[in-house]
Coordinates of C-alpha atoms and ligand atoms in Angstrom, one line a residue:
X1 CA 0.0 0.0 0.0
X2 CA 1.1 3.3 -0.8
X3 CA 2.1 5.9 1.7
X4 CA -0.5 8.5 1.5
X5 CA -3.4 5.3 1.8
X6 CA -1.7 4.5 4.4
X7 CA -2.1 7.3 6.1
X8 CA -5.7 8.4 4.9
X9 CA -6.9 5.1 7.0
X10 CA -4.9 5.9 9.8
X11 CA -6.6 9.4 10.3
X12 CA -10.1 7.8 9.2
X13 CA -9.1 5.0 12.4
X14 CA -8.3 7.9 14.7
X15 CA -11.2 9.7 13.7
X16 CA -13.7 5.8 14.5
X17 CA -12.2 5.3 17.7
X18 CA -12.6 9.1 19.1
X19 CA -15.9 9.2 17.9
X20 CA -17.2 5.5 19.3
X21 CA -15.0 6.8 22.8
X22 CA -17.4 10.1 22.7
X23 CA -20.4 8.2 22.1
X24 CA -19.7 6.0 25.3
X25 CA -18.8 8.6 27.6
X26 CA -22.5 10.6 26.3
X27 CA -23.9 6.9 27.2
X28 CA -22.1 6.3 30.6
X29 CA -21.8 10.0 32.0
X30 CA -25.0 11.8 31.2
X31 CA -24.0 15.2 29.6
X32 CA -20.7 15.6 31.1
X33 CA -18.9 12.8 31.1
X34 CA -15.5 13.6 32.7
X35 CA -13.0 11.4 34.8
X36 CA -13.9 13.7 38.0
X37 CA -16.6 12.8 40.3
X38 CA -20.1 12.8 39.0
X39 CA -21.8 15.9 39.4
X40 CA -25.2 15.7 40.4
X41 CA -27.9 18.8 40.7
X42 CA -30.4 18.5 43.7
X43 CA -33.5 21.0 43.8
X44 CA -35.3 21.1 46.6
X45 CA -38.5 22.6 46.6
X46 CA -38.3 23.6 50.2
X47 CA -36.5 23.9 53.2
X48 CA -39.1 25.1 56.1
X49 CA -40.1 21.5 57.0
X50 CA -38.4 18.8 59.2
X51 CA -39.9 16.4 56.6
X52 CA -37.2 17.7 54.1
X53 CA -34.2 18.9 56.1
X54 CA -34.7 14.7 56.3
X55 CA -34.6 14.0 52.7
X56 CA -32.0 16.5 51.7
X57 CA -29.5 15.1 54.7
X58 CA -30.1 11.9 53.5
X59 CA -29.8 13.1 49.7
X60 CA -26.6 14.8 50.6
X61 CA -24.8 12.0 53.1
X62 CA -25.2 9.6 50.3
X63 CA -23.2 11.8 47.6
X64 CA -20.9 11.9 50.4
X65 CA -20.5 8.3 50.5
X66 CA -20.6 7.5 46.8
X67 CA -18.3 10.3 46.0
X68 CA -20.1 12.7 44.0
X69 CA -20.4 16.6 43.6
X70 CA -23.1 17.7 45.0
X71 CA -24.6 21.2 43.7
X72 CA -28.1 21.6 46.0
X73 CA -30.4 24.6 45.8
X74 CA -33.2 25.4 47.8
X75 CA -36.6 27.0 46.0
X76 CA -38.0 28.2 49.6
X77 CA -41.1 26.9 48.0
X78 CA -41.5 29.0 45.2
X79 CA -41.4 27.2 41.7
X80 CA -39.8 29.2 39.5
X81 CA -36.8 29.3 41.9
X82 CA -36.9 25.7 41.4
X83 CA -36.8 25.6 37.3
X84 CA -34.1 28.2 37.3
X85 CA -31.8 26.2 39.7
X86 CA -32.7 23.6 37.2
X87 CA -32.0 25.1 34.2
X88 CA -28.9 26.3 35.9
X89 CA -27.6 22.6 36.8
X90 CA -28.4 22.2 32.9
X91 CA -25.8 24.6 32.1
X92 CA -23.6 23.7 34.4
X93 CA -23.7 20.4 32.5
X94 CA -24.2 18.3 35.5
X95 CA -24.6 14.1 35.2
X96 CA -27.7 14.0 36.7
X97 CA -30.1 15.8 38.3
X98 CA -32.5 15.2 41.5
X99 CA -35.7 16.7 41.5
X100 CA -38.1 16.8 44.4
X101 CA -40.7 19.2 43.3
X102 CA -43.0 21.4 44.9
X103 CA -46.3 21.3 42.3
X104 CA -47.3 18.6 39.7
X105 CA -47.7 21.0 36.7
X106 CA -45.5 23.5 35.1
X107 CA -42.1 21.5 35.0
X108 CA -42.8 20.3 31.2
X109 CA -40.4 22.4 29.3
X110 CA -37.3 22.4 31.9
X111 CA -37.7 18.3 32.0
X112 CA -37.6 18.6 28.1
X113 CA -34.4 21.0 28.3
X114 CA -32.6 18.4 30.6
X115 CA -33.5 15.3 28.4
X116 CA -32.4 17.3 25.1
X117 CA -29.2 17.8 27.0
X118 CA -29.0 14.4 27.7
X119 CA -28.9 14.6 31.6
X120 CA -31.3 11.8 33.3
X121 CA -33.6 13.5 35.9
X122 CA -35.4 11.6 38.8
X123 CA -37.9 12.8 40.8
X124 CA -38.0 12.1 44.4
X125 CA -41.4 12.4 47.0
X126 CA -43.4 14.4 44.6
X127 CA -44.5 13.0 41.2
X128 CA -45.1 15.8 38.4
X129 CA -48.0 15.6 35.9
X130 CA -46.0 15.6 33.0
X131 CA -45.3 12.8 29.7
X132 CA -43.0 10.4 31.5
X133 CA -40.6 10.3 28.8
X134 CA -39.3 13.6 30.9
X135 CA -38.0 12.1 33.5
X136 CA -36.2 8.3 34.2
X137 CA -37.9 7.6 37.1
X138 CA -40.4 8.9 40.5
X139 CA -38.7 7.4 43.7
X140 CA -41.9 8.0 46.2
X141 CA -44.7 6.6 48.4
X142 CA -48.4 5.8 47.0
X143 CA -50.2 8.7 48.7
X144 CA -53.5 7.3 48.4
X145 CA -52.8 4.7 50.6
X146 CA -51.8 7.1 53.3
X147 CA -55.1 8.7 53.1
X148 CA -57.2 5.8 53.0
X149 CA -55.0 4.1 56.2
X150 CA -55.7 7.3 58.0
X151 CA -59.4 7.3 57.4
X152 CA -59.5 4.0 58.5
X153 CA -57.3 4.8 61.6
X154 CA -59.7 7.7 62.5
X155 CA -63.3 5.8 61.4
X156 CA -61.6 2.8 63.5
X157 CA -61.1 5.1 66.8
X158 CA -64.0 7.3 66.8
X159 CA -66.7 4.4 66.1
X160 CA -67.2 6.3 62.5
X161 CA -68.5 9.4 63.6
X162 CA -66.5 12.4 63.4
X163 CA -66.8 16.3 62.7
X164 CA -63.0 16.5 61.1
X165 CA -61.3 19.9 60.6
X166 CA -58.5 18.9 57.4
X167 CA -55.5 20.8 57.1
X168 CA -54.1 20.3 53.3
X169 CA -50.9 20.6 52.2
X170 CA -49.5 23.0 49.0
X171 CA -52.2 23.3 46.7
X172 CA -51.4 21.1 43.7
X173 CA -48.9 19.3 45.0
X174 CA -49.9 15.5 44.8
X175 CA -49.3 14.1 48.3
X176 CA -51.9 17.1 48.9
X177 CA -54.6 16.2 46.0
X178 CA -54.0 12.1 46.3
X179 CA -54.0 12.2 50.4
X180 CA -57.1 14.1 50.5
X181 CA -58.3 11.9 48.1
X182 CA -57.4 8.3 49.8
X183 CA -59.3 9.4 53.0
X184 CA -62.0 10.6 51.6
X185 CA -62.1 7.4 49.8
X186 CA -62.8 5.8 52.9
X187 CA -64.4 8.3 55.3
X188 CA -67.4 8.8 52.7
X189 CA -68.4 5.3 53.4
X190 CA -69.4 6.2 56.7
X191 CA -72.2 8.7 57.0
X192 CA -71.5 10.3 59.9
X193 CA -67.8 11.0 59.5
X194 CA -67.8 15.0 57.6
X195 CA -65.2 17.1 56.5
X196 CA -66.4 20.4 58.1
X197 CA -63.5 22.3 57.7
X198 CA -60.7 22.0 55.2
X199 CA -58.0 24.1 54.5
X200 CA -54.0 25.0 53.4
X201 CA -51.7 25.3 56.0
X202 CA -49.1 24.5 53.3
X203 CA -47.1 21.6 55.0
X204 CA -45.8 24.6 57.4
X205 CA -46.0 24.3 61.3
X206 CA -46.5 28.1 61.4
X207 CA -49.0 28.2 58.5
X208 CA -50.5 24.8 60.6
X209 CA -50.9 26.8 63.4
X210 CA -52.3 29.7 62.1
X211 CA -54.7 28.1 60.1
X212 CA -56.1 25.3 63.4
X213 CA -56.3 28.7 65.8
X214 CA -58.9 30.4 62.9
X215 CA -60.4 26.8 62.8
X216 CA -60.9 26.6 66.7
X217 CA -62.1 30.3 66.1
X218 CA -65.1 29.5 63.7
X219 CA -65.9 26.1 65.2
X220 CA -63.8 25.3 68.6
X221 CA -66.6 23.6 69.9
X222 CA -67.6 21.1 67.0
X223 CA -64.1 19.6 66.3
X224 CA -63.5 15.6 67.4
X225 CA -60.6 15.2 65.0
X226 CA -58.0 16.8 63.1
X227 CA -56.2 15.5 60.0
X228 CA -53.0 16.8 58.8
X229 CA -51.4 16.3 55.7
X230 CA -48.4 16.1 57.3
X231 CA -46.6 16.0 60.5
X232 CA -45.5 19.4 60.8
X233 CA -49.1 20.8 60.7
X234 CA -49.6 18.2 63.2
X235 CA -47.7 19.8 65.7
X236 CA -48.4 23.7 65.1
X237 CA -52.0 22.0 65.5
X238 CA -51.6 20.4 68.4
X239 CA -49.9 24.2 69.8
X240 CA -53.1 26.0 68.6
X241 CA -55.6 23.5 70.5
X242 CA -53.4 24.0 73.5
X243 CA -53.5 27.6 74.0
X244 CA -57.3 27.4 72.7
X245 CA -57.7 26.1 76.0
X246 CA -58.4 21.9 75.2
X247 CA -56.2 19.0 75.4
X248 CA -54.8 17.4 72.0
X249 CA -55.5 13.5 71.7
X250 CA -58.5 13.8 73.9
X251 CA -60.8 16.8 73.1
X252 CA -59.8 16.9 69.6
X253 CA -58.3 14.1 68.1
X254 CA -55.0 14.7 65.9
X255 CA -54.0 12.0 62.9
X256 CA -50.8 13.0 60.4
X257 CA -48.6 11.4 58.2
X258 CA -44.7 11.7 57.5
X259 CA -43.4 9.9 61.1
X260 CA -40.5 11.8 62.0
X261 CA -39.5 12.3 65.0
X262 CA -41.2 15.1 66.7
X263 CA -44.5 13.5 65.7
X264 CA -43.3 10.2 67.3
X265 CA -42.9 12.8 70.6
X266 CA -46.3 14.7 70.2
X267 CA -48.0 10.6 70.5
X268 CA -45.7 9.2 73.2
X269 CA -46.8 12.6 75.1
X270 CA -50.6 11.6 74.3
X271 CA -51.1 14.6 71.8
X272 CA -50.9 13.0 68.7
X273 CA -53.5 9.8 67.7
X274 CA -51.9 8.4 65.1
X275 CA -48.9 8.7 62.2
X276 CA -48.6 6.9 58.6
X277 CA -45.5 7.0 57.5
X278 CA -43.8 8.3 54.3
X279 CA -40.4 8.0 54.0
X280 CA -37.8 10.8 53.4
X281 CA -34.8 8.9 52.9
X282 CA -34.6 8.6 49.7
X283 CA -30.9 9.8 48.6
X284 CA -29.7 5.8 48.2
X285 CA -32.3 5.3 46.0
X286 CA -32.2 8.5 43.9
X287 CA -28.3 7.9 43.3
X288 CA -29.4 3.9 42.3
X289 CA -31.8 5.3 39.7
X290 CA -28.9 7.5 38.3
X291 CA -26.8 4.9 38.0
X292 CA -29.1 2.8 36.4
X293 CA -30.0 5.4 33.8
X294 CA -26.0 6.3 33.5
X295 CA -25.4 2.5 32.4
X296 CA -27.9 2.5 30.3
X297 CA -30.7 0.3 32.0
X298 CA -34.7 1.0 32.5
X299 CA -36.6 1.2 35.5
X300 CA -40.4 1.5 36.5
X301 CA -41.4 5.0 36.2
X302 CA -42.5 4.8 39.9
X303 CA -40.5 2.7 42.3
X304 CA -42.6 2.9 45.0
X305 CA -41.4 3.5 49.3
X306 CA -42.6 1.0 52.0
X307 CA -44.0 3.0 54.7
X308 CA -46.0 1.8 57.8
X309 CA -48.3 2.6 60.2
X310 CA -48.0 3.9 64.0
X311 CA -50.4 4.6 66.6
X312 CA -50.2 6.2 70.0
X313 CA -50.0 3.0 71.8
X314 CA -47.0 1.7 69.7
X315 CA -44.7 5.1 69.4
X316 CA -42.8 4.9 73.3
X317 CA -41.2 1.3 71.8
X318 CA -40.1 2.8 67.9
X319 CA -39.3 6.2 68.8
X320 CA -35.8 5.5 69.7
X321 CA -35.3 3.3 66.0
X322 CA -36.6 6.6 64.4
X323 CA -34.1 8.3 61.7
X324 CA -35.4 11.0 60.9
Ligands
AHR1 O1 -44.1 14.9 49.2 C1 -43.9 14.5 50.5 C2 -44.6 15.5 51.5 O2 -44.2 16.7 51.2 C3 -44.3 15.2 53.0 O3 -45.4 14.6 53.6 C4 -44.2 16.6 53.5 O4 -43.9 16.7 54.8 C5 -43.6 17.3 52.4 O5 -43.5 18.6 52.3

C-alpha cells in the first residue's frame, strides 16, 4: 500500500475510535462525562419543613458516601426558583439531576431541556403531571394509601363518627390532591364522619398553626378530629388546640402522616393519635436510579417507598429506632 493510503486510514481509524469513545462517555456520564466525580444537581423545593431537612441530609450524606459533587439549591417553595436552579444545573452540564418538586404541573419544558441535553432527571417524593418520557424515574410513596389508612385509623377510633377539621398541604402538589383523596375514599363510606373544615396550611407548622387557631375560632366547639397532611401541621396543631384552651388527643383528636421524630414525641406525650409513614430517605435510592440510567438500564417509572403505620400505643417502643 502506498504511503498517502496509508495514512488516509490511519486518520479515518483515529477519527472511528474518538468518535465511538465520545459516544460511550454521552452513554455512561450523562451530559458531562468527565474522569472527575459525578456531578449531580439537587432541587429542593423547600426547606421550612423537618420532613425535608430529612430527605435533603439523606440526599446529601449519600453523595458523600458514593463520591459525587453535589450542587443543591433550595426554591424556599417558590417554583420558579426551582426551574431556574434547574436550568442552571443544565448549564452547568451536571450528570444527573434530582428533583423533588414542589407542584405537579408547570415542569414540562425544563424536563424537556434536561432530556435534550442528555442529563437523566429523577424525581424524588413528589411526582409531576407531565409525559414520562421527561424524566427516568419517580422514587416515592403511593399517597393514596396514606389517606385511605388514615381514614381508617380515625373511622376505627372514633366508632365512625366524626366532625373533622382537614388541614391540606400545598395546593397542587400531589401528596396534597392524592392524600385528600385516599381518605375521603374511605371516610365517605361512613355517614356520619364529615369534613367540616378544610384548608392550606401549606405543609408549614406556622401556617399549621395559624390556620387550626382560625379553625378553633369558627368552630372550637364542633371539632372531634383533626387530619393533617403532614406531620409538621400536626404539631403547630396540636400548639393551637393548647393555648385554645383543650387537650390534643383527647378533646380533639390529631392524625398526620410523615413519622419523623417530633411527631413520634407529640404521640408518646398523648397529643398526637396516630402517624402513617412516608419516607424521606430517599438519597440511596435517587443515586441507584442515576446509575441505572448512567449504564444504560430501564426502570419502573415509579418505584414505589414502603411505609408503615404507627399509633399512639405503639410510638414509646419505635421512637428511639426513628431516623429522621
Ligand atoms: O411529598 C412529601 C410530602 O411533602 C411530605 O409529607 C411533606 O412533609 C412534604 O412537604
Amino acid at each position: 500500500m502506498k504511503k498517502r493510503n496509508l495514512f488516509l486510514l490511519a486518520v479515518i481509524a483515529l477519527v472511528l475510535i474518538t468518535s465511538v469513545a465520545f459516544a460511550g462517555g454521552q452513554q455512561e456520564g450523562g451530559a458531562a462525562a468527565t474522569d472527575g466525580p459525578k456531578v449531580i444537581g439537587f432541587s429542593q423545593c423547600d426547606s421550612q419543613q423537618a420532613w425535608r431537612w430529612a430527605e435533603t441530609e439523606s440526599v446529601q450524606n449519600e453523595a458523600k458516601v458514593r463520591g459525587y459533587e453535589l450542587k443543591y439549591n433550595d426554591a424556599q417553595a417558590v417554583q420558579a426558583n426551582q426551574i431556574a436552579a434547574v436550568r442552571s444545573f443544565i448549564a452547568q452540564g451536571v450528570d444527573g439531576i434530582v428533583l423533588a418538586p414542589q407542584v405537579m404541573t408547570g415542569f414540562g419544558p425544563v424536563l424537556q431541556e434536561a432530556k435534550d441535553a442528555g442529563i437523566p432527571v429523577v424525581l424524588v417524593d413528589r411526582l409531576v403531571a407531565e409525559n414520562e418520557d421527561l424524566y427516568f424515574t419517580f422514587i416515592g410513596s403511593d399517597f393514596v394509601w396514606e389517606g385511605e389508612r388514615m381514614g381508617e385509623i380515625v373511622a376505627e377510633e372514633t366508632g365512625g363518627k366524626a366532625r373533622i377539621a382537614e388541614l391540606q398541604g400545598t395546593p397542587g402538589a400531589d401528596p396534597t390532591i392524592d392524600r385528600k383523596k385516599g381518605f375521603e375514599n374511605i371516610i365517605n363510606t361512613y355517614p356520619d364522619m364529615n369534613i367540616i373544615l378544610s384548608q392550606t396550611g401549606d405543609f408549614n407548622r406556622t401556617k399549621g398553626k395559624e390556620v387550626m387557631e382560625a379553625f378553633l375560632k369558627a368552630e372550637g366547639e364542633n371539632i372531634d378530629v383533626v387530619y393533617c397532611h403532614n406531620d409538621d401541621m400536626a404539631i403547630g396543631a396540636i400548639q393551637a388546640i393548647k393555648e385554645y384552651g383543650k387537650v390534643p388527643g383527647k378533646d380533639i383528636l390529631v392524625y398526620s402522616i410523615d413519622g419523623i421524630k417530633d411527631a413520634f414525641q407529640a404521640m408518646v406525650d398523648g397529643d398526637l393519635n396516630a402517624v402513617v409513614e412516608c419516607t424521606p430517605l430517599l438519597g440511596p435510592q435517587a443515586y441507584d436510579a442515576l446509575e441505572a440510567a448512567w449504564r444504560g438500564e430501564t426502570l419502573p417509572k415509579w418505584v414505589m417507598s414502603e411505609d408503615g403505620i404507627f399509633l399512639q400505643k405503639d410510638a414509646a417502643s419505635v421512637i428511639a429506632s426513628r431516623k429522621y
